[in-house]
XYZ file of C-alpha atoms in Angstrom:
357
model
C 0.636 -0.058 0.006
C 1.485 3.789 -0.792
C 2.229 5.755 1.705
C -0.722 8.303 2.723
C 2.140 11.254 1.574
C 3.064 9.672 -1.554
C -0.874 9.878 -2.502
C -1.167 13.717 -1.463
C 1.507 14.819 -3.133
C 0.820 13.110 -6.005
C -2.238 12.829 -6.989
C -4.576 14.532 -4.689
C -3.293 18.263 -3.799
C -6.289 19.986 -5.878
C -8.754 17.654 -3.407
C -7.359 18.504 -0.702
C -7.218 22.198 -0.874
C -11.173 21.879 -0.687
C -11.043 19.877 2.762
C -9.632 22.438 4.651
C -7.013 21.214 7.189
C -5.566 18.016 5.641
C -2.348 16.206 7.136
C -1.217 13.383 7.999
C -0.274 14.912 11.431
C -3.400 15.898 11.886
C -3.336 13.316 15.066
C -1.233 15.106 16.417
C -3.097 18.197 17.546
C -4.580 15.383 19.911
C -1.458 14.148 20.901
C -2.403 10.997 19.262
C 0.660 9.010 17.283
C -1.107 5.829 15.881
C 0.011 5.205 12.238
C -2.058 5.736 9.211
C -1.950 1.868 8.974
C -3.793 1.112 12.534
C -5.646 3.999 13.008
C -7.752 2.370 9.726
C -7.582 -1.329 10.972
C -8.829 -0.004 14.532
C -11.942 2.346 13.014
C -12.669 -0.595 11.032
C -12.593 -3.074 14.871
C -14.350 -0.729 17.196
C -17.210 -0.132 14.438
C -17.929 -3.897 14.368
C -17.231 -4.153 18.338
C -18.390 -1.365 19.821
C -21.254 0.213 17.846
C -22.825 -2.833 15.338
C -22.761 -5.340 17.948
C -23.537 -3.951 21.366
C -26.587 -2.158 19.398
C -27.942 -5.274 17.405
C -27.320 -7.337 21.440
C -29.651 -4.595 22.696
C -32.441 -5.344 20.073
C -32.197 -8.926 20.925
C -32.425 -8.234 24.046
C -35.042 -6.409 24.176
C -37.073 -9.031 21.254
C -36.901 -11.531 24.158
C -38.321 -9.065 26.307
C -41.044 -7.933 24.212
C -41.764 -11.635 24.151
C -41.756 -13.092 27.373
C -44.046 -9.473 28.189
C -46.356 -10.477 25.588
C -46.628 -13.939 27.001
C -47.511 -12.410 30.297
C -50.021 -10.304 29.405
C -51.678 -13.116 27.613
C -51.935 -14.995 30.692
C -52.861 -12.113 33.117
C -54.055 -9.523 30.573
C -54.117 -6.345 32.834
C -53.316 -2.763 31.797
C -50.371 -2.794 33.640
C -48.959 -6.263 31.699
C -50.241 -4.232 27.967
C -47.927 -1.173 29.479
C -44.933 -3.367 30.304
C -45.607 -4.456 26.205
C -45.482 -0.740 25.194
C -42.586 -0.313 26.610
C -40.299 -3.815 26.089
C -41.746 -2.252 22.088
C -40.058 1.513 22.391
C -36.976 -0.111 23.693
C -36.205 -2.367 21.171
C -37.639 0.038 18.631
C -35.192 2.595 19.834
C -32.329 0.065 19.195
C -33.459 -1.151 15.845
C -34.406 2.540 14.516
C -30.452 3.357 16.166
C -29.089 0.019 14.352
C -30.370 1.775 10.784
C -27.263 3.402 9.607
C -25.843 0.045 9.613
C -28.245 -1.351 7.215
C -25.501 -4.032 5.484
C -24.443 -7.603 6.270
C -27.258 -10.158 7.554
C -29.785 -7.387 8.071
C -29.253 -6.764 4.376
C -28.877 -10.468 3.196
C -31.111 -11.768 4.664
C -33.789 -9.011 3.763
C -34.468 -8.468 7.424
C -35.537 -4.685 7.319
C -39.055 -5.237 4.905
C -40.119 -8.095 7.185
C -39.452 -6.355 10.086
C -40.301 -2.751 9.107
C -42.549 -2.180 6.811
C -45.472 0.465 6.763
C -47.811 1.810 6.641
C -50.088 -1.352 7.831
C -52.564 -2.877 5.529
C -56.288 -2.683 7.965
C -58.331 -5.146 5.103
C -55.756 -7.611 5.345
C -54.656 -7.826 8.918
C -58.671 -7.615 9.769
C -58.658 -10.722 7.429
C -56.083 -12.628 9.324
C -57.323 -12.194 12.487
C -61.202 -13.457 10.770
C -58.986 -16.621 9.010
C -58.869 -19.910 11.107
C -55.067 -19.863 10.419
C -52.970 -20.903 13.473
C -50.626 -18.040 14.862
C -47.337 -19.049 14.409
C -43.714 -17.605 13.741
C -43.783 -20.065 10.491
C -47.217 -18.582 9.565
C -45.620 -15.278 10.034
C -42.975 -15.803 7.299
C -46.181 -16.414 4.942
C -47.492 -13.453 5.083
C -47.053 -9.769 3.049
C -43.982 -7.336 4.886
C -46.973 -4.926 5.947
C -48.435 -7.457 8.203
C -45.332 -8.743 9.996
C -42.821 -6.956 12.336
C -42.996 -3.830 14.265
C -45.781 -2.348 13.021
C -48.594 -4.803 12.880
C -47.146 -5.067 16.773
C -47.315 -1.272 17.135
C -51.108 -1.781 16.023
C -52.254 -4.557 18.263
C -50.579 -3.256 21.309
C -51.510 0.833 21.349
C -54.681 0.715 18.624
C -55.522 3.192 15.813
C -55.308 5.614 18.551
C -53.282 4.664 20.640
C -55.794 4.344 23.467
C -56.464 0.487 23.075
C -57.104 -1.015 26.457
C -56.649 -4.668 28.006
C -59.862 -4.939 27.754
C -60.347 -4.369 23.855
C -58.407 -7.382 23.162
C -59.949 -10.427 21.346
C -58.077 -14.324 21.866
C -57.547 -13.591 17.647
C -55.426 -10.332 17.907
C -53.240 -12.150 21.087
C -52.622 -14.832 19.714
C -51.248 -12.966 16.489
C -49.296 -10.948 18.737
C -47.398 -13.627 20.149
C -46.824 -15.012 16.801
C -45.366 -11.416 15.573
C -43.483 -11.286 18.367
C -41.846 -14.287 18.290
C -41.127 -14.323 14.392
C -39.323 -10.576 14.897
C -37.324 -12.282 17.575
C -35.647 -15.015 15.677
C -34.967 -12.868 13.196
C -33.400 -10.111 15.496
C -31.161 -12.789 17.208
C -30.678 -13.866 13.368
C -29.001 -10.661 12.734
C -27.416 -10.295 15.806
C -25.447 -13.904 15.657
C -24.819 -13.544 11.755
C -22.571 -10.427 12.652
C -21.277 -12.411 15.735
C -20.768 -15.733 14.463
C -19.329 -14.914 10.849
C -19.916 -11.004 9.471
C -17.484 -9.303 11.844
C -14.663 -11.533 10.031
C -15.410 -10.326 7.012
C -15.779 -6.540 7.825
C -12.779 -6.607 9.894
C -10.696 -8.534 7.525
C -11.316 -7.876 4.037
C -9.544 -9.539 1.361
C -9.575 -10.810 -2.024
C -11.633 -13.624 -1.043
C -14.001 -11.942 0.772
C -17.183 -9.952 0.452
C -14.800 -6.531 1.139
C -12.105 -7.151 -1.427
C -10.172 -4.484 0.836
C -10.427 -1.844 3.346
C -11.718 0.853 0.903
C -15.146 -1.550 0.157
C -15.428 -1.503 3.896
C -14.928 2.030 4.246
C -17.179 2.908 1.511
C -19.845 0.425 2.696
C -20.236 2.677 5.881
C -20.370 6.077 4.405
C -23.734 4.659 2.274
C -25.333 3.374 4.761
C -24.448 6.150 6.923
C -26.253 8.689 3.876
C -28.176 6.247 3.083
C -30.725 6.758 6.519
C -30.286 10.608 6.307
C -31.626 10.070 2.657
C -34.191 7.695 4.046
C -35.675 9.818 6.658
C -35.430 13.695 4.474
C -36.922 12.426 1.193
C -38.922 8.832 2.530
C -39.737 9.072 6.383
C -40.945 13.257 6.540
C -41.097 14.484 3.105
C -43.294 12.371 1.897
C -46.729 12.320 4.464
C -45.668 16.084 4.983
C -45.585 16.904 0.936
C -48.506 15.424 0.205
C -49.868 15.847 4.310
C -51.192 12.119 4.854
C -50.620 10.994 8.419
C -51.605 8.202 7.443
C -48.181 7.407 5.714
C -46.252 8.020 9.202
C -43.847 5.482 10.237
C -45.075 4.877 14.039
C -48.654 6.409 14.094
C -50.433 4.398 17.139
C -47.489 4.940 19.569
C -46.878 8.406 18.535
C -43.031 7.685 18.090
C -42.214 8.609 14.492
C -40.096 11.712 15.824
C -38.132 9.370 18.532
C -37.528 7.452 14.824
C -36.030 9.489 12.848
C -34.077 11.147 16.203
C -32.458 7.437 16.341
C -31.989 7.083 13.146
C -30.030 9.921 13.298
C -28.132 9.397 16.346
C -27.234 6.222 14.224
C -25.220 8.102 12.148
C -23.456 9.850 15.105
C -22.594 6.456 16.381
C -20.973 5.655 13.620
C -19.157 8.694 12.978
C -17.626 8.908 16.858
C -17.834 5.566 17.527
C -20.438 5.490 20.502
C -23.298 3.254 21.954
C -24.911 3.772 25.074
C -22.158 4.254 27.448
C -19.151 2.515 25.376
C -17.013 5.885 23.311
C -14.275 4.023 21.151
C -12.730 4.826 17.071
C -15.502 6.040 14.999
C -14.949 7.446 10.929
C -14.122 10.727 13.252
C -10.543 9.375 13.760
C -9.882 8.699 10.283
C -11.589 12.354 9.534
C -9.621 14.164 11.981
C -6.763 12.051 10.740
C -6.598 14.085 7.823
C -9.076 16.931 7.805
C -9.880 18.866 11.088
C -12.447 20.996 9.560
C -13.955 18.545 7.559
C -14.344 16.879 11.390
C -15.988 20.169 12.202
C -18.128 20.129 9.516
C -19.590 17.098 9.583
C -19.855 17.584 13.599
C -22.258 20.477 13.353
C -24.390 19.277 10.359
C -25.351 16.104 12.576
C -26.019 18.286 16.180
C -28.276 20.993 13.318
C -30.115 18.078 12.046
C -30.591 16.862 16.147
C -31.531 20.546 17.411
C -34.038 20.407 14.167
C -35.296 17.214 14.984
C -36.296 18.307 18.546
C -37.341 21.690 17.305
C -40.947 20.043 16.231
C -42.802 19.385 19.579
C -45.425 17.599 18.592
C -46.301 14.329 16.888
C -45.139 13.728 13.635
C -48.423 12.670 12.619
C -49.640 16.586 13.818
C -46.486 18.573 12.629
C -46.821 18.080 9.565
C -50.290 20.467 9.600
C -49.398 22.630 12.590
C -45.371 22.586 12.630
C -44.779 22.962 8.689
C -41.520 25.370 9.121
C -40.168 23.350 11.841
C -40.991 19.729 9.449
C -39.333 21.588 6.609
C -36.289 22.978 8.913
C -35.579 19.181 10.018
C -35.841 18.030 6.380
C -34.367 20.550 5.153
C -31.044 20.102 8.183
C -30.800 16.317 7.562
C -30.928 16.173 3.751
C -27.787 18.740 4.557
C -26.079 16.235 6.896
C -26.341 13.233 3.672
C -24.897 16.081 1.007
C -21.787 16.670 3.596
C -21.507 12.636 4.026
C -22.470 11.465 0.747
C -19.708 14.190 -1.090
C -17.398 15.278 1.530
C -16.876 12.137 3.887
C -16.952 10.008 1.105
C -14.674 11.496 -1.190
C -12.004 11.452 2.163
C -12.445 8.178 1.739
C -11.423 7.310 -1.572
C -8.903 9.881 -1.707
C -7.023 7.758 1.505
C -7.834 4.610 1.227
C -6.917 1.467 -1.295
Protein backbone atom coordinates (compact mmCIF):
# COMPACT_ATOMS: atom_id res chain seq x y z
CA UNK A 1 0.00 0.00 0.00
CA UNK A 2 1.31 3.45 -0.86
CA UNK A 3 1.72 5.78 2.04
CA UNK A 4 -0.65 8.63 2.59
CA UNK A 5 2.07 11.16 1.80
CA UNK A 6 2.74 9.56 -1.58
CA UNK A 7 -0.92 9.64 -2.50
CA UNK A 8 -1.34 13.10 -1.17
CA UNK A 9 1.63 14.66 -2.95
CA UNK A 10 1.27 12.84 -6.25
CA UNK A 11 -2.37 12.90 -7.00
CA UNK A 12 -4.63 14.68 -4.58
CA UNK A 13 -3.50 18.22 -4.04
CA UNK A 14 -6.47 19.91 -5.60
CA UNK A 15 -8.99 17.81 -3.74
CA UNK A 16 -7.16 18.20 -0.47
CA UNK A 17 -7.31 21.97 -0.72
CA UNK A 18 -11.08 21.79 -0.81
CA UNK A 19 -11.12 19.74 2.35
CA UNK A 20 -9.42 22.35 4.47
CA UNK A 21 -6.74 21.57 7.04
CA UNK A 22 -5.68 18.20 5.63
CA UNK A 23 -2.58 16.68 7.16
CA UNK A 24 -1.30 13.20 7.97
CA UNK A 25 -0.11 14.71 11.22
CA UNK A 26 -3.51 16.09 12.14
CA UNK A 27 -3.57 13.51 14.93
CA UNK A 28 -0.83 15.56 16.54
CA UNK A 29 -3.49 18.08 17.49
CA UNK A 30 -5.01 15.45 19.75
CA UNK A 31 -1.67 14.16 20.99
CA UNK A 32 -2.25 10.83 19.22
CA UNK A 33 0.74 9.25 17.51
CA UNK A 34 -1.10 6.29 15.99
CA UNK A 35 0.08 5.25 12.53
CA UNK A 36 -2.13 5.62 9.50
CA UNK A 37 -2.50 1.86 8.91
CA UNK A 38 -3.27 1.17 12.56
CA UNK A 39 -5.82 3.96 12.64
CA UNK A 40 -7.67 2.62 9.59
CA UNK A 41 -7.85 -0.92 10.93
CA UNK A 42 -8.79 0.09 14.45
CA UNK A 43 -11.68 2.26 13.23
CA UNK A 44 -13.18 -0.72 11.42
CA UNK A 45 -12.79 -3.16 14.30
CA UNK A 46 -14.08 -0.61 16.78
CA UNK A 47 -17.21 0.10 14.74
CA UNK A 48 -17.97 -3.61 14.66
CA UNK A 49 -17.15 -4.36 18.30
CA UNK A 50 -18.29 -1.17 20.02
CA UNK A 51 -21.18 0.13 17.92
CA UNK A 52 -22.71 -2.51 15.67
CA UNK A 53 -22.59 -5.60 17.86
CA UNK A 54 -23.75 -3.84 21.08
CA UNK A 55 -26.65 -2.25 19.17
CA UNK A 56 -27.79 -5.60 17.83
CA UNK A 57 -27.25 -7.23 21.22
CA UNK A 58 -29.58 -4.66 22.82
CA UNK A 59 -32.13 -5.13 20.08
CA UNK A 60 -32.02 -8.89 20.57
CA UNK A 61 -32.35 -8.54 24.34
CA UNK A 62 -35.38 -6.29 23.97
CA UNK A 63 -36.94 -8.67 21.43
CA UNK A 64 -36.82 -11.40 24.07
CA UNK A 65 -38.26 -8.96 26.62
CA UNK A 66 -41.11 -8.02 24.28
CA UNK A 67 -41.94 -11.66 23.62
CA UNK A 68 -41.82 -12.50 27.34
CA UNK A 69 -44.02 -9.55 28.28
CA UNK A 70 -46.58 -10.48 25.64
CA UNK A 71 -46.66 -14.00 27.06
CA UNK A 72 -47.25 -12.44 30.48
CA UNK A 73 -50.00 -10.22 29.10
CA UNK A 74 -51.75 -13.19 27.52
CA UNK A 75 -51.59 -15.09 30.80
CA UNK A 76 -52.73 -12.06 32.82
CA UNK A 77 -54.39 -9.47 30.60
CA UNK A 78 -54.17 -6.37 32.78
CA UNK A 79 -53.52 -2.81 31.69
CA UNK A 80 -50.32 -2.88 33.76
CA UNK A 81 -49.01 -5.83 31.75
CA UNK A 82 -50.06 -4.11 28.53
CA UNK A 83 -47.89 -1.14 29.56
CA UNK A 84 -44.94 -3.52 29.99
CA UNK A 85 -45.45 -4.77 26.43
CA UNK A 86 -45.55 -1.22 25.12
CA UNK A 87 -42.42 -0.28 27.04
CA UNK A 88 -40.59 -3.25 25.51
CA UNK A 89 -41.79 -2.22 22.05
CA UNK A 90 -40.45 1.34 22.55
CA UNK A 91 -37.09 0.08 23.86
CA UNK A 92 -36.58 -2.46 21.11
CA UNK A 93 -37.66 0.11 18.58
CA UNK A 94 -34.94 2.51 19.78
CA UNK A 95 -32.22 -0.10 19.29
CA UNK A 96 -33.52 -1.02 15.83
CA UNK A 97 -33.70 2.58 14.66
CA UNK A 98 -30.18 3.15 15.97
CA UNK A 99 -29.06 0.22 13.81
CA UNK A 100 -30.36 1.77 10.60
CA UNK A 101 -27.14 3.71 10.11
CA UNK A 102 -25.50 0.38 9.21
CA UNK A 103 -28.05 -1.56 7.19
CA UNK A 104 -25.54 -3.95 5.65
CA UNK A 105 -24.38 -7.44 6.52
CA UNK A 106 -26.92 -10.08 7.62
CA UNK A 107 -29.75 -7.54 7.90
CA UNK A 108 -29.34 -6.94 4.14
CA UNK A 109 -28.38 -10.40 2.89
CA UNK A 110 -31.29 -11.97 4.82
CA UNK A 111 -33.62 -9.17 3.72
CA UNK A 112 -34.65 -8.54 7.33
CA UNK A 113 -35.40 -4.81 7.11
CA UNK A 114 -38.60 -5.06 5.01
CA UNK A 115 -39.67 -8.16 6.91
CA UNK A 116 -39.77 -6.32 10.25
CA UNK A 117 -40.15 -2.62 9.42
CA UNK A 118 -42.64 -2.07 6.62
CA UNK A 119 -45.38 0.53 6.94
CA UNK A 120 -48.14 1.61 6.74
CA UNK A 121 -50.03 -1.34 8.19
CA UNK A 122 -52.43 -2.98 5.74
CA UNK A 123 -55.62 -2.85 7.84
CA UNK A 124 -57.86 -4.76 5.46
CA UNK A 125 -55.45 -7.64 5.07
CA UNK A 126 -54.75 -7.63 8.81
CA UNK A 127 -58.48 -7.95 9.56
CA UNK A 128 -58.69 -10.82 7.09
CA UNK A 129 -55.85 -12.58 8.89
CA UNK A 130 -57.55 -12.07 12.25
CA UNK A 131 -60.88 -13.47 11.03
CA UNK A 132 -59.31 -16.47 9.31
CA UNK A 133 -59.11 -19.97 10.73
CA UNK A 134 -55.33 -19.93 10.51
CA UNK A 135 -53.21 -21.08 13.43
CA UNK A 136 -50.76 -18.31 14.21
CA UNK A 137 -47.10 -19.15 14.62
CA UNK A 138 -43.75 -17.67 13.65
CA UNK A 139 -43.69 -19.95 10.60
CA UNK A 140 -47.14 -18.72 9.57
CA UNK A 141 -46.01 -15.10 9.93
CA UNK A 142 -43.24 -15.84 7.41
CA UNK A 143 -45.92 -16.59 4.79
CA UNK A 144 -47.50 -13.12 5.10
CA UNK A 145 -46.75 -9.97 3.15
CA UNK A 146 -44.24 -7.60 4.76
CA UNK A 147 -46.87 -5.07 5.89
CA UNK A 148 -48.48 -7.74 8.10
CA UNK A 149 -45.44 -8.58 10.20
CA UNK A 150 -42.80 -6.92 12.30
CA UNK A 151 -42.84 -3.76 14.37
CA UNK A 152 -45.86 -1.97 12.98
CA UNK A 153 -48.58 -4.66 13.15
CA UNK A 154 -47.33 -5.24 16.72
CA UNK A 155 -47.56 -1.48 17.32
CA UNK A 156 -51.10 -1.41 15.91
CA UNK A 157 -52.23 -4.30 18.09
CA UNK A 158 -50.60 -2.96 21.27
CA UNK A 159 -51.69 0.67 20.96
CA UNK A 160 -54.81 0.59 18.77
CA UNK A 161 -55.54 2.95 15.90
CA UNK A 162 -55.88 5.98 18.20
CA UNK A 163 -53.18 4.95 20.66
CA UNK A 164 -55.67 4.41 23.51
CA UNK A 165 -56.34 0.68 23.40
CA UNK A 166 -57.10 -1.01 26.73
CA UNK A 167 -56.31 -4.55 27.84
CA UNK A 168 -60.02 -5.38 27.82
CA UNK A 169 -60.24 -4.45 24.11
CA UNK A 170 -58.12 -7.42 23.00
CA UNK A 171 -59.68 -10.48 21.41
CA UNK A 172 -58.20 -13.93 21.73
CA UNK A 173 -57.20 -13.92 18.05
CA UNK A 174 -55.42 -10.60 18.46
CA UNK A 175 -53.42 -11.98 21.36
CA UNK A 176 -52.50 -15.11 19.40
CA UNK A 177 -51.43 -13.04 16.40
CA UNK A 178 -49.49 -10.65 18.62
CA UNK A 179 -47.54 -13.50 20.20
CA UNK A 180 -46.71 -15.03 16.81
CA UNK A 181 -45.54 -11.64 15.52
CA UNK A 182 -43.31 -11.15 18.56
CA UNK A 183 -41.83 -14.63 18.20
CA UNK A 184 -41.06 -13.99 14.55
CA UNK A 185 -39.50 -10.62 15.39
CA UNK A 186 -37.40 -12.29 18.09
CA UNK A 187 -36.21 -14.95 15.65
CA UNK A 188 -35.18 -12.43 13.00
CA UNK A 189 -33.50 -10.17 15.55
CA UNK A 190 -31.48 -13.11 16.81
CA UNK A 191 -30.46 -14.03 13.25
CA UNK A 192 -29.02 -10.55 12.69
CA UNK A 193 -27.12 -10.57 15.96
CA UNK A 194 -25.66 -14.04 15.59
CA UNK A 195 -24.93 -13.42 11.92
CA UNK A 196 -22.72 -10.47 12.84
CA UNK A 197 -21.11 -12.03 15.87
CA UNK A 198 -20.50 -15.47 14.36
CA UNK A 199 -19.40 -14.61 10.87
CA UNK A 200 -19.93 -11.30 9.16
CA UNK A 201 -17.78 -9.33 11.60
CA UNK A 202 -14.79 -11.42 10.45
CA UNK A 203 -15.35 -10.36 6.83
CA UNK A 204 -15.95 -6.78 7.90
CA UNK A 205 -12.79 -6.59 9.99
CA UNK A 206 -10.56 -8.50 7.56
CA UNK A 207 -11.15 -7.51 3.93
CA UNK A 208 -9.43 -9.90 1.52
CA UNK A 209 -9.41 -10.89 -2.12
CA UNK A 210 -11.74 -13.81 -1.42
CA UNK A 211 -13.87 -12.05 1.18
CA UNK A 212 -17.10 -10.07 1.10
CA UNK A 213 -14.99 -6.92 0.98
CA UNK A 214 -11.92 -7.07 -1.26
CA UNK A 215 -10.08 -4.23 0.47
CA UNK A 216 -10.38 -1.54 3.14
CA UNK A 217 -11.78 0.95 0.68
CA UNK A 218 -14.84 -1.25 0.12
CA UNK A 219 -15.41 -1.47 3.88
CA UNK A 220 -15.13 2.28 4.37
CA UNK A 221 -17.34 2.97 1.36
CA UNK A 222 -19.94 0.57 2.78
CA UNK A 223 -19.93 2.40 6.10
CA UNK A 224 -20.25 5.85 4.54
CA UNK A 225 -22.92 4.72 2.09
CA UNK A 226 -25.05 3.30 4.90
CA UNK A 227 -24.68 6.55 6.84
CA UNK A 228 -25.87 8.80 4.03
CA UNK A 229 -28.57 6.39 2.87
CA UNK A 230 -30.37 6.50 6.22
CA UNK A 231 -30.22 10.32 6.11
CA UNK A 232 -31.74 10.18 2.66
CA UNK A 233 -34.46 7.78 3.79
CA UNK A 234 -35.40 9.94 6.78
CA UNK A 235 -35.42 13.23 4.89
CA UNK A 236 -36.87 12.13 1.55
CA UNK A 237 -38.98 9.14 2.59
CA UNK A 238 -40.01 9.03 6.20
CA UNK A 239 -40.57 12.78 6.55
CA UNK A 240 -41.03 14.35 3.12
CA UNK A 241 -43.63 11.95 1.75
CA UNK A 242 -46.22 12.37 4.55
CA UNK A 243 -45.39 16.09 4.76
CA UNK A 244 -45.67 16.83 1.05
CA UNK A 245 -48.88 14.83 0.69
CA UNK A 246 -50.19 16.06 4.07
CA UNK A 247 -51.14 12.46 4.75
CA UNK A 248 -50.62 11.27 8.33
CA UNK A 249 -51.52 7.71 7.32
CA UNK A 250 -48.06 7.50 5.73
CA UNK A 251 -46.37 8.17 9.08
CA UNK A 252 -43.88 5.52 10.23
CA UNK A 253 -45.03 4.86 13.82
CA UNK A 254 -48.41 6.61 14.18
CA UNK A 255 -50.12 4.40 16.79
CA UNK A 256 -47.37 4.77 19.41
CA UNK A 257 -46.79 8.44 18.41
CA UNK A 258 -43.14 7.47 18.04
CA UNK A 259 -42.14 8.72 14.59
CA UNK A 260 -40.12 11.71 15.79
CA UNK A 261 -38.24 9.43 18.18
CA UNK A 262 -37.63 7.04 15.27
CA UNK A 263 -36.16 9.83 13.13
CA UNK A 264 -33.99 11.09 15.97
CA UNK A 265 -32.66 7.60 16.64
CA UNK A 266 -31.84 7.26 12.94
CA UNK A 267 -29.67 10.36 13.14
CA UNK A 268 -28.28 9.05 16.42
CA UNK A 269 -27.19 5.94 14.51
CA UNK A 270 -25.24 8.14 12.10
CA UNK A 271 -23.69 9.95 15.05
CA UNK A 272 -22.79 6.64 16.71
CA UNK A 273 -20.99 5.44 13.59
CA UNK A 274 -19.21 8.75 13.27
CA UNK A 275 -18.09 9.03 16.90
CA UNK A 276 -17.67 5.30 17.60
CA UNK A 277 -20.13 5.48 20.49
CA UNK A 278 -23.06 3.44 21.67
CA UNK A 279 -24.69 3.68 25.07
CA UNK A 280 -21.95 4.41 27.57
CA UNK A 281 -19.25 3.03 25.27
CA UNK A 282 -16.88 5.28 23.37
CA UNK A 283 -14.09 4.08 21.10
CA UNK A 284 -12.89 4.77 17.57
CA UNK A 285 -15.30 5.78 14.84
CA UNK A 286 -15.28 7.55 11.49
CA UNK A 287 -14.37 10.66 13.45
CA UNK A 288 -10.87 9.24 13.98
CA UNK A 289 -10.45 8.61 10.27
CA UNK A 290 -11.60 12.12 9.38
CA UNK A 291 -9.54 13.87 12.03
CA UNK A 292 -6.41 12.09 10.79
CA UNK A 293 -6.69 13.99 7.51
CA UNK A 294 -9.02 16.95 7.94
CA UNK A 295 -9.90 18.70 11.16
CA UNK A 296 -12.08 21.14 9.26
CA UNK A 297 -14.23 18.37 7.80
CA UNK A 298 -14.58 16.85 11.27
CA UNK A 299 -15.96 20.15 12.54
CA UNK A 300 -18.28 20.41 9.54
CA UNK A 301 -19.75 16.93 9.96
CA UNK A 302 -20.29 17.41 13.69
CA UNK A 303 -22.01 20.73 13.07
CA UNK A 304 -24.38 19.09 10.58
CA UNK A 305 -25.17 16.21 12.94
CA UNK A 306 -25.91 18.68 15.74
CA UNK A 307 -28.04 20.82 13.43
CA UNK A 308 -30.10 17.81 12.33
CA UNK A 309 -30.71 16.73 15.93
CA UNK A 310 -31.63 20.27 16.97
CA UNK A 311 -34.05 20.66 14.06
CA UNK A 312 -35.74 17.37 14.93
CA UNK A 313 -35.99 18.48 18.56
CA UNK A 314 -37.77 21.65 17.49
CA UNK A 315 -40.74 19.56 16.31
CA UNK A 316 -42.70 19.39 19.56
CA UNK A 317 -45.87 17.51 18.59
CA UNK A 318 -46.33 14.01 17.14
CA UNK A 319 -45.28 13.89 13.51
CA UNK A 320 -48.82 13.21 12.28
CA UNK A 321 -49.86 16.57 13.73
CA UNK A 322 -46.60 18.36 12.96
CA UNK A 323 -47.02 17.99 9.20
CA UNK A 324 -49.94 20.42 9.42
CA UNK A 325 -49.38 22.27 12.72
CA UNK A 326 -45.59 22.85 12.55
CA UNK A 327 -44.74 22.90 8.84
CA UNK A 328 -41.78 25.26 9.26
CA UNK A 329 -40.15 23.06 11.90
CA UNK A 330 -40.75 19.94 9.80
CA UNK A 331 -39.26 21.55 6.69
CA UNK A 332 -36.27 22.79 8.69
CA UNK A 333 -35.64 19.25 9.95
CA UNK A 334 -35.91 17.83 6.44
CA UNK A 335 -33.46 20.45 5.18
CA UNK A 336 -30.98 19.87 8.03
CA UNK A 337 -30.99 16.11 7.50
CA UNK A 338 -30.68 16.64 3.76
CA UNK A 339 -27.62 18.83 4.36
CA UNK A 340 -26.09 16.14 6.58
CA UNK A 341 -26.76 13.63 3.81
CA UNK A 342 -24.91 15.86 1.37
CA UNK A 343 -21.77 16.34 3.45
CA UNK A 344 -21.51 12.60 4.17
CA UNK A 345 -22.16 11.50 0.58
CA UNK A 346 -19.85 14.08 -0.95
CA UNK A 347 -17.18 15.33 1.46
CA UNK A 348 -16.78 12.25 3.60
CA UNK A 349 -16.94 9.85 0.66
CA UNK A 350 -14.36 11.94 -1.19
CA UNK A 351 -12.04 11.70 1.81
CA UNK A 352 -12.52 7.93 1.96
CA UNK A 353 -11.78 7.51 -1.74
CA UNK A 354 -8.68 9.67 -1.38
CA UNK A 355 -7.19 7.85 1.58
CA UNK A 356 -8.16 4.19 1.23
CA UNK A 357 -7.30 1.47 -1.21
